[in-house]
XYZ file of C-alpha atoms in Angstrom:
610
model
C 43.483 10.593 8.692
C 42.305 8.603 5.758
C 41.580 4.825 6.102
C 40.913 2.334 3.490
C 37.310 1.040 3.106
C 36.220 -1.440 5.751
C 34.737 -3.632 3.006
C 37.349 -6.020 1.821
C 38.071 -5.940 -1.892
C 40.952 -8.333 -2.165
C 43.221 -10.368 0.121
C 41.529 -10.368 3.639
C 45.079 -10.573 5.145
C 45.972 -7.216 3.564
C 45.412 -5.236 6.857
C 45.664 -1.707 7.884
C 49.432 -1.346 7.152
C 51.448 0.997 9.297
C 48.408 3.045 10.522
C 47.219 1.200 13.792
C 44.083 3.405 14.008
C 42.608 2.031 10.747
C 40.562 -1.146 10.871
C 41.866 -4.335 9.331
C 40.029 -5.620 6.234
C 37.256 -7.979 7.459
C 35.436 -11.073 6.432
C 31.774 -10.157 5.716
C 28.819 -11.389 7.706
C 27.375 -14.642 6.516
C 26.199 -17.944 8.079
C 29.918 -18.957 8.413
C 30.169 -16.398 11.195
C 29.028 -18.043 14.341
C 28.389 -14.642 16.145
C 26.403 -13.385 13.184
C 24.080 -16.436 12.850
C 23.549 -16.806 16.578
C 19.946 -16.292 17.783
C 20.793 -16.326 21.523
C 20.572 -12.988 23.280
C 24.070 -12.340 24.536
C 24.247 -11.978 28.359
C 25.711 -8.663 29.556
C 29.024 -8.857 31.379
C 28.496 -8.940 35.185
C 24.975 -10.351 35.011
C 24.608 -13.486 37.105
C 22.117 -16.351 36.725
C 20.209 -15.074 39.736
C 19.894 -11.718 38.057
C 18.616 -13.338 34.920
C 15.987 -15.368 36.856
C 14.986 -12.347 38.866
C 14.604 -10.230 35.692
C 12.658 -12.914 33.873
C 10.249 -13.214 36.793
C 9.766 -9.476 37.136
C 9.547 -8.789 33.460
C 7.159 -6.042 32.516
C 6.586 -7.503 29.084
C 5.254 -10.682 30.574
C 3.170 -9.329 33.444
C -0.275 -7.746 33.292
C -1.362 -5.431 36.037
C -4.452 -6.280 37.995
C -7.453 -4.096 38.212
C -9.249 -4.354 41.610
C -11.768 -1.576 41.192
C -9.291 0.978 40.084
C -7.094 1.677 37.027
C -3.614 0.425 37.397
C -1.806 1.571 34.214
C -0.512 -1.213 32.134
C 2.311 -0.246 29.796
C 5.288 -1.555 27.881
C 8.722 -1.664 29.566
C 11.210 1.230 29.169
C 14.828 1.673 30.147
C 13.589 3.681 33.158
C 11.991 0.464 34.618
C 15.519 -0.976 34.721
C 17.176 2.055 36.340
C 18.141 3.352 32.883
C 20.393 0.355 32.469
C 20.357 -0.488 28.707
C 22.010 -3.856 29.267
C 19.260 -5.109 31.501
C 16.544 -3.486 29.396
C 17.573 -5.028 26.074
C 18.487 -8.388 27.667
C 15.182 -8.813 29.541
C 12.895 -7.422 26.756
C 14.602 -9.442 23.930
C 14.636 -12.571 26.148
C 10.958 -12.807 25.792
C 10.740 -11.562 22.185
C 10.064 -13.517 19.004
C 13.339 -13.014 17.128
C 13.823 -12.670 13.398
C 15.438 -15.926 12.132
C 18.806 -15.938 10.382
C 18.065 -17.852 7.142
C 20.124 -20.538 5.492
C 19.424 -23.988 4.215
C 21.335 -26.944 2.885
C 20.799 -28.685 -0.431
C 20.835 -32.442 -0.343
C 24.516 -33.721 -0.654
C 25.894 -30.136 -0.477
C 29.092 -29.530 1.510
C 28.174 -25.914 2.425
C 24.764 -24.200 3.396
C 23.410 -21.456 1.306
C 22.586 -18.065 2.785
C 19.042 -16.979 2.343
C 16.920 -13.985 3.491
C 14.301 -14.640 6.178
C 11.146 -12.870 7.326
C 9.159 -12.626 10.527
C 5.475 -11.653 10.000
C 2.829 -10.950 12.621
C -0.608 -9.308 13.071
C -1.055 -6.705 15.746
C -3.933 -8.412 17.402
C -5.299 -8.956 20.876
C -2.026 -10.468 22.224
C 0.748 -8.311 23.654
C 4.175 -9.254 22.400
C 7.817 -8.309 21.821
C 9.775 -8.859 18.644
C 13.362 -8.212 17.876
C 16.562 -8.859 15.936
C 20.008 -9.462 17.476
C 23.663 -9.909 16.410
C 23.584 -7.565 13.391
C 27.285 -7.245 12.750
C 27.267 -6.219 9.019
C 23.916 -7.597 7.764
C 20.938 -5.452 6.958
C 17.470 -5.681 8.303
C 14.098 -4.042 7.211
C 11.088 -3.496 9.502
C 7.659 -2.348 8.426
C 5.121 -1.667 10.934
C 1.592 -0.249 11.035
C -1.371 -0.218 13.462
C -2.405 -3.554 11.978
C 0.756 -5.613 11.589
C 4.534 -5.970 11.271
C 6.887 -7.447 8.658
C 10.576 -7.949 9.661
C 13.245 -9.273 7.353
C 16.988 -10.214 7.649
C 19.351 -9.883 4.686
C 22.927 -11.442 4.862
C 25.767 -9.004 4.087
C 27.275 -11.757 1.895
C 26.109 -12.510 -0.708
C 23.189 -10.048 -0.732
C 25.350 -6.859 -0.649
C 28.784 -8.224 -1.666
C 29.479 -11.440 -3.433
C 32.739 -13.162 -2.902
C 34.715 -14.734 -5.813
C 38.092 -16.417 -5.671
C 39.771 -14.131 -8.239
C 38.040 -10.706 -7.653
C 37.216 -10.935 -3.944
C 34.132 -9.183 -2.697
C 32.124 -7.318 -5.410
C 28.639 -6.102 -5.890
C 26.454 -8.421 -7.986
C 23.275 -6.866 -9.330
C 21.450 -10.179 -9.926
C 22.118 -11.436 -6.443
C 21.101 -8.166 -4.811
C 17.847 -8.154 -6.703
C 17.033 -11.821 -5.857
C 18.173 -11.715 -2.190
C 17.003 -8.190 -1.203
C 14.663 -6.238 -3.560
C 12.551 -9.283 -4.635
C 11.963 -10.226 -0.978
C 10.189 -6.800 -0.641
C 8.278 -7.008 -3.866
C 7.714 -10.718 -4.704
C 3.992 -10.834 -3.818
C 2.651 -13.391 -1.490
C 4.804 -16.433 -2.205
C 8.446 -15.636 -1.752
C 10.434 -18.881 -1.122
C 12.468 -18.655 2.074
C 14.043 -20.718 4.908
C 12.115 -23.100 7.093
C 12.483 -23.263 10.943
C 14.541 -26.319 10.826
C 16.999 -24.712 8.343
C 17.618 -28.025 6.587
C 16.543 -29.040 3.077
C 12.933 -27.961 3.192
C 11.709 -24.478 2.382
C 8.524 -22.565 2.897
C 6.873 -19.616 1.201
C 6.320 -16.210 2.953
C 4.613 -13.014 2.103
C 6.472 -9.938 0.918
C 5.594 -6.327 1.847
C 3.738 -6.084 -1.519
C 1.339 -8.816 -0.303
C 0.021 -6.524 2.452
C -0.874 -3.474 0.332
C -3.621 -2.857 -2.187
C -6.782 -3.629 -0.203
C -10.190 -1.941 -0.635
C -11.862 0.692 1.504
C -14.080 -1.988 3.112
C -11.231 -4.532 3.614
C -7.883 -2.751 3.804
C -4.638 -4.629 4.075
C -2.057 -4.288 6.891
C 0.188 -1.790 5.254
C -2.440 0.262 3.418
C -2.311 4.122 4.229
C -5.308 3.858 6.534
C -3.054 1.952 9.006
C -0.237 4.538 8.798
C 2.686 2.273 8.028
C 6.361 3.241 8.756
C 9.598 1.522 7.847
C 13.096 1.147 9.375
C 16.370 0.060 7.739
C 18.975 -1.325 10.071
C 22.330 -1.354 8.172
C 26.069 -1.315 8.960
C 27.839 2.012 9.495
C 30.629 3.458 7.402
C 33.840 3.465 9.238
C 34.878 6.955 8.334
C 31.431 8.609 8.181
C 29.697 8.152 11.541
C 25.970 7.564 11.152
C 26.192 7.066 7.399
C 25.406 3.632 5.802
C 28.310 1.622 4.487
C 26.241 0.441 1.488
C 24.650 3.848 0.766
C 23.584 3.082 -2.969
C 22.013 -0.221 -1.964
C 20.166 1.286 1.051
C 18.883 4.065 -1.203
C 17.497 1.433 -3.598
C 15.756 -0.281 -0.632
C 14.163 3.038 0.271
C 13.023 3.626 -3.294
C 11.520 0.153 -3.409
C 9.636 0.686 -0.044
C 8.358 4.013 -1.215
C 7.211 2.361 -4.506
C 5.262 -0.342 -2.549
C 3.961 1.650 0.475
C 3.683 5.101 -1.048
C 5.947 8.027 -1.588
C 4.930 9.685 1.663
C 5.743 6.683 3.967
C 8.233 7.663 6.688
C 11.458 5.574 6.432
C 14.294 5.781 9.008
C 17.750 4.403 8.493
C 19.579 3.228 11.740
C 23.238 2.233 11.436
C 25.117 -0.336 13.528
C 28.791 -1.187 14.047
C 30.451 -3.845 11.931
C 32.192 -7.034 12.952
C 35.608 -5.572 13.156
C 34.474 -2.894 15.643
C 32.657 -5.232 17.968
C 35.498 -7.031 19.545
C 35.964 -9.954 17.106
C 39.479 -8.667 16.459
C 41.976 -9.976 19.106
C 43.283 -6.442 19.491
C 39.910 -5.132 20.527
C 38.559 -5.821 24.005
C 35.561 -4.385 25.845
C 36.353 -2.641 29.269
C 35.216 -4.584 32.292
C 31.435 -4.439 32.991
C 30.801 -2.546 29.695
C 27.908 -3.643 27.497
C 27.269 -2.320 23.977
C 23.769 -2.888 22.698
C 24.936 -2.673 19.142
C 23.264 -4.821 16.488
C 20.020 -5.037 18.406
C 16.478 -3.775 17.702
C 13.309 -4.200 19.711
C 9.641 -3.829 18.825
C 7.078 -3.714 21.612
C 3.327 -3.979 21.077
C 0.421 -3.768 23.561
C -3.229 -3.606 22.552
C -3.960 -1.974 25.863
C -1.137 0.520 26.280
C -3.349 3.317 27.661
C -6.917 4.158 28.634
C -8.488 7.369 27.436
C -12.164 8.276 28.070
C -13.092 4.657 28.890
C -11.457 3.315 25.689
C -8.303 1.301 25.224
C -5.573 2.638 23.087
C -3.039 0.280 21.465
C 0.541 1.250 21.165
C 3.942 0.187 19.560
C 7.460 1.197 20.177
C 10.779 0.609 18.398
C 14.133 0.715 20.206
C 17.547 0.201 18.572
C 21.221 0.305 19.313
C 22.511 2.472 22.251
C 19.525 4.982 22.099
C 17.636 4.930 25.406
C 14.586 6.633 23.722
C 12.434 4.905 21.196
C 12.947 5.714 17.516
C 9.243 5.190 17.029
C 6.214 5.426 19.307
C 2.625 5.313 18.081
C -0.797 5.181 19.759
C -4.195 4.501 18.214
C -7.735 3.650 19.434
C -7.674 -0.220 19.633
C -9.893 -1.831 17.048
C -12.358 -4.645 17.972
C -10.126 -7.375 16.678
C -7.437 -6.177 19.065
C -9.627 -6.439 22.081
C -11.901 -9.426 21.488
C -11.398 -12.975 20.353
C -12.255 -13.559 16.641
C -14.938 -16.018 17.633
C -16.893 -13.710 19.794
C -20.456 -14.737 20.652
C -23.384 -12.784 19.165
C -24.312 -11.162 22.406
C -20.799 -10.820 23.730
C -20.172 -7.869 25.938
C -17.366 -5.315 25.137
C -14.056 -6.140 26.701
C -14.074 -3.616 29.658
C -11.476 -5.429 31.648
C -9.110 -2.944 33.336
C -11.113 0.141 32.614
C -11.948 2.526 35.539
C -14.803 1.581 37.722
C -16.859 4.473 36.433
C -17.005 2.838 33.045
C -18.802 -0.361 34.133
C -19.813 -0.241 37.811
C -23.689 -0.470 38.619
C -25.603 2.555 39.998
C -28.345 2.796 42.516
C -31.836 3.657 41.531
C -33.121 7.113 42.544
C -36.444 5.814 43.790
C -35.041 2.925 45.852
C -35.205 3.542 49.633
C -33.311 0.439 50.570
C -29.534 0.847 50.771
C -28.796 -2.823 50.918
C -29.994 -3.790 47.365
C -29.205 -2.003 44.125
C -29.795 -2.725 40.468
C -26.906 -4.119 38.299
C -27.613 -1.983 35.243
C -24.668 0.157 34.172
C -24.858 4.020 33.946
C -26.468 5.358 30.925
C -23.746 7.847 30.318
C -22.279 9.110 26.979
C -18.968 7.653 27.868
C -20.278 4.182 28.328
C -22.334 4.341 25.157
C -19.382 5.586 23.090
C -17.321 2.673 24.535
C -19.902 0.088 23.616
C -20.091 1.689 20.138
C -16.381 1.646 19.705
C -16.132 -2.109 20.116
C -19.193 -2.796 17.974
C -20.983 -5.354 20.131
C -24.280 -6.768 19.044
C -25.741 -7.230 22.508
C -25.645 -5.890 26.038
C -23.800 -7.170 29.076
C -25.609 -9.632 31.290
C -25.801 -6.891 34.038
C -28.282 -4.929 31.910
C -31.111 -7.386 32.431
C -33.292 -5.952 35.106
C -36.207 -7.170 37.210
C -39.391 -5.135 37.138
C -38.615 -3.424 40.463
C -35.427 -1.787 41.930
C -36.420 -2.318 45.617
C -35.282 -5.265 47.686
C -36.674 -8.757 47.359
C -40.278 -9.278 48.587
C -39.637 -11.100 51.817
C -41.825 -10.589 54.963
C -39.236 -12.121 57.402
C -37.239 -8.962 57.770
C -39.134 -6.524 60.041
C -36.065 -4.205 60.386
C -36.555 -2.934 56.842
C -39.793 -1.140 57.669
C -41.487 0.289 60.721
C -45.029 -0.743 59.915
C -46.283 -3.986 58.373
C -48.672 -2.129 56.197
C -45.870 -0.487 54.231
C -44.230 -3.871 53.577
C -47.514 -5.448 52.396
C -47.781 -2.708 49.727
C -44.334 -3.455 48.445
C -44.853 -7.215 48.123
C -45.727 -8.326 44.615
C -47.805 -11.282 45.822
C -51.570 -10.405 46.001
C -52.229 -13.286 48.537
C -50.106 -11.574 51.206
C -51.302 -8.017 50.697
C -54.188 -6.398 52.476
C -54.697 -3.712 49.936
C -56.372 -4.288 46.586
C -54.055 -1.599 44.881
C -51.303 -2.924 42.669
C -47.637 -2.526 43.863
C -46.096 0.928 43.137
C -44.047 0.180 39.988
C -44.900 3.436 38.065
C -41.835 5.464 39.096
C -39.394 2.557 38.533
C -40.854 1.629 35.159
C -40.718 5.331 34.160
C -36.964 5.343 34.573
C -36.697 2.179 32.639
C -38.884 3.493 29.899
C -36.892 6.680 29.744
C -33.769 4.745 29.368
C -35.291 2.505 26.756
C -36.594 5.540 24.962
C -33.143 7.148 25.001
C -31.609 3.902 23.543
C -34.402 3.769 20.952
C -33.884 7.405 20.072
C -30.163 6.756 19.666
C -30.807 3.862 17.464
C -33.288 5.889 15.476
C -30.782 8.579 15.063
C -28.134 6.103 13.982
C -30.691 4.574 11.502
C -31.629 8.085 10.245
C -27.915 8.986 9.831
C -27.442 5.745 7.936
C -30.473 6.402 5.824
C -29.255 9.943 5.176
C -25.924 8.660 4.173
C -27.428 6.030 1.928
C -29.765 8.697 0.347
C -26.685 10.884 -0.232
C -24.986 8.051 -1.831
C -27.985 7.275 -4.012
C -28.209 10.895 -4.946
C -24.554 10.998 -5.824
C -24.897 7.797 -7.867
C -27.942 9.195 -9.575
C -26.116 12.405 -10.394
C -23.200 10.411 -11.655
C -25.583 8.372 -13.819
C -27.207 11.486 -15.075
C -23.954 12.996 -15.894
C -22.831 9.950 -17.645
C -26.072 9.765 -19.583
C -25.653 13.404 -20.515
C -22.056 12.774 -21.670
C -23.306 9.721 -23.614
C -26.055 11.895 -25.204
C -23.583 14.692 -26.033
C -21.170 12.248 -27.544
C -23.964 10.705 -29.604
C -25.017 14.138 -30.793
C -21.460 14.944 -31.715
C -21.193 11.735 -33.480
C -24.439 12.411 -35.385
C -23.281 15.962 -36.255
C -19.991 14.561 -37.451
C -21.830 12.038 -39.523
C -24.085 14.765 -40.893
C -21.081 16.881 -41.801
C -19.281 13.953 -43.450
C -22.474 13.100 -45.424
C -22.760 16.806 -46.418
C -19.093 16.818 -47.493
C -19.677 13.656 -49.518
C -22.692 15.089 -51.144
C -20.772 18.307 -51.935
C -17.931 16.362 -53.376
C -20.240 14.240 -55.482
C -21.988 17.381 -56.680
C -18.666 18.921 -57.656
C -17.783 15.798 -59.441
C -21.056 15.834 -61.265
C -20.641 19.462 -62.099
C -17.268 18.858 -63.453
C -18.556 16.059 -65.594
C -21.279 18.263 -66.873
C -18.802 21.094 -67.489
C -16.712 18.781 -69.527
C -19.777 17.626 -71.454
C -20.649 21.254 -72.065
C -17.155 21.969 -73.294
C -16.336 21.483 -76.898
C -14.681 18.242 -77.533
C -11.294 18.701 -79.278
C -11.093 17.020 -82.619
C -7.834 15.511 -83.522
C -7.124 14.438 -87.161
C -3.830 13.023 -88.495
C -2.348 12.618 -92.033
C 0.883 10.733 -92.692
C 3.351 11.806 -95.385
C 5.169 8.765 -96.470
C 7.825 10.675 -98.345
C 8.727 12.840 -95.405
C 8.193 10.307 -92.506
C 6.047 12.975 -90.766
C 2.503 13.138 -89.677
C 0.347 16.321 -90.024
C -2.048 16.708 -87.119
C -4.928 19.248 -86.650
C -6.522 19.808 -83.356
C -9.654 21.946 -83.521
C -12.194 23.300 -81.036
C -9.460 24.547 -78.697
C -12.073 26.581 -76.523
C -12.491 26.612 -72.771
C -8.982 25.244 -72.108
C -5.634 26.797 -72.254
C -4.558 25.897 -75.729
C -2.256 28.092 -77.708
C 1.359 28.434 -76.371
C 0.507 26.224 -73.396
C -0.677 23.416 -75.656
C 2.572 23.810 -77.826
C 4.801 23.538 -74.737
C 2.965 20.401 -73.596
C 3.287 18.975 -77.111
C 7.076 19.398 -77.073
C 7.208 17.681 -73.711
C 5.042 14.745 -74.870
C 5.737 14.378 -78.552
C 9.190 15.891 -79.106
C 10.103 18.220 -82.025
C 7.108 20.151 -83.497
C 7.341 21.438 -86.996
C 5.247 23.836 -89.055
C 3.344 25.070 -86.089
C 0.289 27.152 -86.700
C -2.612 28.293 -84.478
C -5.704 30.169 -85.825
C -9.366 30.317 -84.943
C -9.139 27.700 -82.072
C -7.345 25.312 -84.417
C -3.770 24.137 -84.173
C -1.768 22.591 -87.127
C 1.563 21.062 -86.711
C 3.845 18.066 -87.881
C 5.435 15.429 -85.727
C 7.743 12.520 -86.747
C 6.935 8.950 -86.527
C 3.304 7.900 -86.996
C 3.361 5.596 -83.921
C 3.536 8.673 -81.553
C 0.098 10.000 -82.350
C -1.160 9.050 -78.801
C 1.273 11.700 -77.303
C -1.044 14.344 -78.737
C -4.012 13.346 -76.525
C -1.718 13.406 -73.567
C -0.576 16.950 -74.395
C -4.222 18.049 -74.751
C -5.029 16.750 -71.229
C -1.884 18.290 -69.841
C -2.923 21.706 -71.270
C -6.387 21.446 -69.532
C -8.359 20.114 -72.408
C -10.728 17.142 -72.431
C -9.736 13.568 -73.111
C -8.995 13.251 -76.808
C -8.095 10.398 -79.136
C -6.568 11.167 -82.453
C -7.903 9.268 -85.390
C -5.620 6.866 -87.192
C -3.359 8.673 -89.589
C -4.629 8.726 -93.140
C -2.164 7.048 -95.518
C -0.476 4.920 -92.909
């Protein structure tokens, strides 16, 4: 079966004809479509208000698990948490999500609003959140996400992908597609888009290009160090399941994203059903109790998705359409800005909330005999040290500040703690209440503290040494680079000097050659040219003598004929040529013929008898 394209190209009333299985030509998605511009999450059929209230109260996205001395895993919601019921999953998770706006605005005095692309931008920081888009029924959406941030845009089907005119119907318009789609991705940090009130005023937002091109010290959200990925949500072709309806335009969006984010950036295209296949047609009805999650996409983010080796790992997931498994799932070690407030104090402790008790609980001193009192200093384990390093804190938790002893407080009113009063008097720090002159036994306890301090100092020294080594390496590399550059400069200067010398030598040689030629010409016998004019004949007799050292002879005669015309009474003997030419005014041609034959410059004397 072959159906006409689902994209209208003429009269919208020109339907499917006799074939009932083909879709009718539809009106494209724009702000005129109430279902398309709606930002209300549709309630699934059969879901009551009580169910909605219960789901909102028990939302996994809104609740954080408690940590009473043990690790209760905190994670993002999945369809399994809703008995694999996609309608409850999407409804509940999108209900608490920040939704991508559907942009349009109204010019003052205009009768109709204007469609406009819109963008939702967010940083993946210390707050857990959901984001999503709903009611895609022909429009296209682009999501870019990394471990540092997200960028989510909505593009109207009309006029972005097809522009409607009265005469031609829906047609592709290159200028509108570039302005309403491609420029939104590549317009820098000040693209003009819709305001939240959607009336008159506008605001500027950042395009994808604004979040790339940082430095190694200060990378931007979508630089390769944060592993960005992209998704294109676009309508599906009616005849080709899973294929985009606007394949050429989608390919141009992919090319633009690769141009901005890099050619190796993963980009996934996810198709959704168009308006005419979602029940807007009166002839199409959903079965009772059915719920189709078409035209929906969900992004989940949690900076504390998992705990590994006493360290938080952040995570993100992307769900879309009727797929119960995420199209994208990523985990990464949470960075300090994703665990602590930006205005952290100088001696703020690392955010250990929710980690296992073994990561932060105090330990008893080995030398303490009293089971009732213990120190509050945390374990000096490699795990705890790596955790503290990972969050880059500048101080220690308050629990690390210790008294000088690890035994119980010096009180003499508790006889149950010791059998003899003499033992208690030794443990008291006050000299007035002790009977012995010896100081209290603090050596063993101070040794442990000293050892721990030594370990910390050694670690710091190691870190400093490593830093110094790295700095030295960098300095050496820089010095090597400088030396190489200096060598290159020296080589270039040497080459330039050599070239200059060669040029000077060439010039000298040329000058010498010129001088030699001049001298040779001086040494050569100068040709003597005499002329005598015969008035009766109208001819001039010319004699050219000293024809030696240049071609002369026949060569000279041929040049004479070229320069002076007809030659009469030619004679050549003993390096002297005699001949007649017509017209006394042409005597100068003889000197030209001499030069052409290889002789020196010659001027004939004025003809005698002229």
